[in-house]
CSV table of C-alpha atoms in Angstrom, one decimal:
chain,number,residue,atom,x,y,z
Z,1,UNK,CA,56.0,25.0,107.9
Z,2,UNK,CA,58.7,27.3,106.6
Z,3,UNK,CA,62.4,27.1,107.3
Z,4,UNK,CA,65.2,29.4,106.6
Z,5,UNK,CA,68.9,28.6,107.2
Z,6,UNK,CA,71.5,31.3,107.0
Z,7,UNK,CA,75.3,31.0,106.5
Z,8,UNK,CA,78.3,33.1,105.6
Z,9,UNK,CA,78.8,35.4,108.5
Z,10,UNK,CA,82.2,36.1,110.0
Z,11,UNK,CA,84.9,38.5,111.1
Z,12,UNK,CA,86.4,40.8,108.4
Z,13,UNK,CA,88.3,44.0,108.1
Z,14,UNK,CA,86.8,47.3,106.9
Z,15,UNK,CA,86.7,47.4,103.1
Z,16,UNK,CA,86.4,43.6,102.8
Z,17,UNK,CA,83.5,41.7,101.3
Z,18,UNK,CA,81.3,38.9,102.5
Z,19,UNK,CA,78.4,36.9,101.0
Z,20,UNK,CA,75.6,35.7,103.1
Z,21,UNK,CA,73.4,32.8,102.0
Z,22,UNK,CA,69.9,31.8,103.1
Z,23,UNK,CA,68.4,28.6,101.9
Z,24,UNK,CA,64.6,28.3,102.1
Z,25,UNK,CA,62.2,25.4,101.9
Z,26,UNK,CA,60.6,25.3,98.5
Z,27,UNK,CA,57.2,26.2,99.8
Z,28,UNK,CA,58.5,29.6,100.9
Z,29,UNK,CA,60.8,30.3,98.1
Z,30,UNK,CA,58.3,30.1,95.3
Z,31,UNK,CA,55.9,32.9,96.2
Z,32,UNK,CA,57.4,34.9,99.1
Z,33,UNK,CA,59.3,38.1,99.2
Z,34,UNK,CA,62.7,37.3,100.7
Z,35,UNK,CA,64.7,39.8,102.6
Z,36,UNK,CA,67.7,40.5,104.8
Z,37,UNK,CA,67.5,42.5,108.1
Z,38,UNK,CA,70.2,43.2,110.7
Z,39,UNK,CA,70.3,44.0,114.4
Z,40,UNK,CA,73.2,45.6,116.1
Z,41,UNK,CA,73.5,45.5,119.9
Z,42,UNK,CA,71.1,48.0,121.5
Z,43,UNK,CA,69.4,48.7,118.2
Z,44,UNK,CA,66.1,47.6,116.7
Z,45,UNK,CA,66.1,45.2,113.8
Z,46,UNK,CA,66.4,47.1,110.5
Z,47,UNK,CA,65.6,46.4,106.9
Z,48,UNK,CA,68.5,45.9,104.6
Z,49,UNK,CA,67.3,44.5,101.3
Z,50,UNK,CA,64.5,42.5,99.7
Z,51,UNK,CA,63.8,40.6,96.5
Z,52,UNK,CA,60.4,39.5,95.1
Z,53,UNK,CA,59.6,36.2,93.4
Z,54,UNK,CA,60.0,38.2,90.1
Z,55,UNK,CA,63.4,39.5,91.3
Z,56,UNK,CA,62.5,43.1,91.9
Z,57,UNK,CA,64.9,44.4,94.5
Z,58,UNK,CA,64.7,47.1,97.2
Z,59,UNK,CA,67.5,48.4,99.4
Z,60,UNK,CA,68.0,50.5,102.5
Z,61,UNK,CA,69.8,53.8,101.8
Z,62,UNK,CA,72.6,52.8,104.1
Z,63,UNK,CA,73.7,49.9,102.0
Z,64,UNK,CA,72.6,50.9,98.5
Z,65,UNK,CA,75.5,50.6,96.1
Z,66,UNK,CA,77.5,48.4,98.4
Z,67,UNK,CA,75.2,45.4,99.0
Z,68,UNK,CA,73.5,43.3,96.4
Z,69,UNK,CA,70.6,40.8,97.0
Z,70,UNK,CA,70.0,38.0,94.5
Z,71,UNK,CA,68.2,34.7,94.4
Z,72,UNK,CA,68.9,31.3,92.8
Z,73,UNK,CA,65.6,29.6,92.2
Z,74,UNK,CA,67.2,26.3,91.3
Z,75,UNK,CA,69.0,26.2,94.7
Z,76,UNK,CA,66.2,27.8,96.7
Z,77,UNK,CA,68.7,30.3,98.0
Z,78,UNK,CA,68.9,34.0,98.4
Z,79,UNK,CA,72.2,35.8,98.7
Z,80,UNK,CA,73.4,39.1,100.1
Z,81,UNK,CA,76.7,40.2,98.6
Z,82,UNK,CA,78.3,42.8,100.9
Z,83,UNK,CA,81.1,44.9,99.6
Z,84,UNK,CA,83.1,47.8,101.1
Z,85,UNK,CA,82.1,46.7,104.6
Z,86,UNK,CA,82.3,49.2,107.4
Z,87,UNK,CA,82.4,48.8,111.2
Z,88,UNK,CA,78.8,50.2,111.3
Z,89,UNK,CA,77.8,47.1,109.3
Z,90,UNK,CA,78.5,44.9,112.4
Z,91,UNK,CA,75.3,43.2,113.4
Z,92,UNK,CA,73.5,39.9,113.4
Z,93,UNK,CA,72.0,39.4,110.0
Z,94,UNK,CA,68.6,37.7,109.6
Z,95,UNK,CA,66.9,36.2,106.6
Z,96,UNK,CA,63.2,36.9,106.3
Z,97,UNK,CA,60.4,35.5,104.2
Z,98,UNK,CA,57.1,37.3,103.9
Z,99,UNK,CA,53.8,37.0,102.1
Z,100,UNK,CA,50.4,38.6,102.4
Z,101,UNK,CA,47.6,36.4,101.1
Z,102,UNK,CA,43.8,36.7,101.5
Z,103,UNK,CA,44.2,39.2,104.4
Z,104,UNK,CA,46.7,37.1,106.3
Z,105,UNK,CA,50.4,37.7,106.7
Z,106,UNK,CA,52.9,34.8,106.7
Z,107,UNK,CA,56.3,35.8,108.1
Z,108,UNK,CA,59.3,33.6,108.8
Z,109,UNK,CA,62.8,34.3,110.2
Z,110,UNK,CA,66.1,32.6,110.1
Z,111,UNK,CA,68.3,32.1,113.2
Z,112,UNK,CA,70.7,34.9,112.3
Z,113,UNK,CA,74.4,35.0,111.4
Z,114,UNK,CA,76.9,37.3,113.0
Z,115,UNK,CA,78.9,39.8,110.9
Z,116,UNK,CA,81.7,41.7,112.6
Z,117,UNK,CA,83.7,44.3,110.7
Z,118,UNK,CA,86.8,45.6,112.4
Z,119,UNK,CA,88.3,49.0,111.7
């Protein structure tokens, strides 16, 4: 069974930085695509960034150039470095692990961590 545990959220001012962390069980970390999503009140959950087991990254246009996703294989942890934060970045941020194998999709979510950016 997979498990994802997030940390690092908080309240910051516009222009500040935060780093989110998501630690995964080794079973997930080794061969899953890991990603970050966010959900603001009244909105659907949206994709932010992802990183493959071989460290290929992908970003949503709204965060490209400001956010950086990375992974530490030794610590089984994926990070989201968020710079130049804006009030529109306020949301609950979720870690995700996903894999398609033999026609089946395996998908896990963390519990979410709140990020609030004040103007």
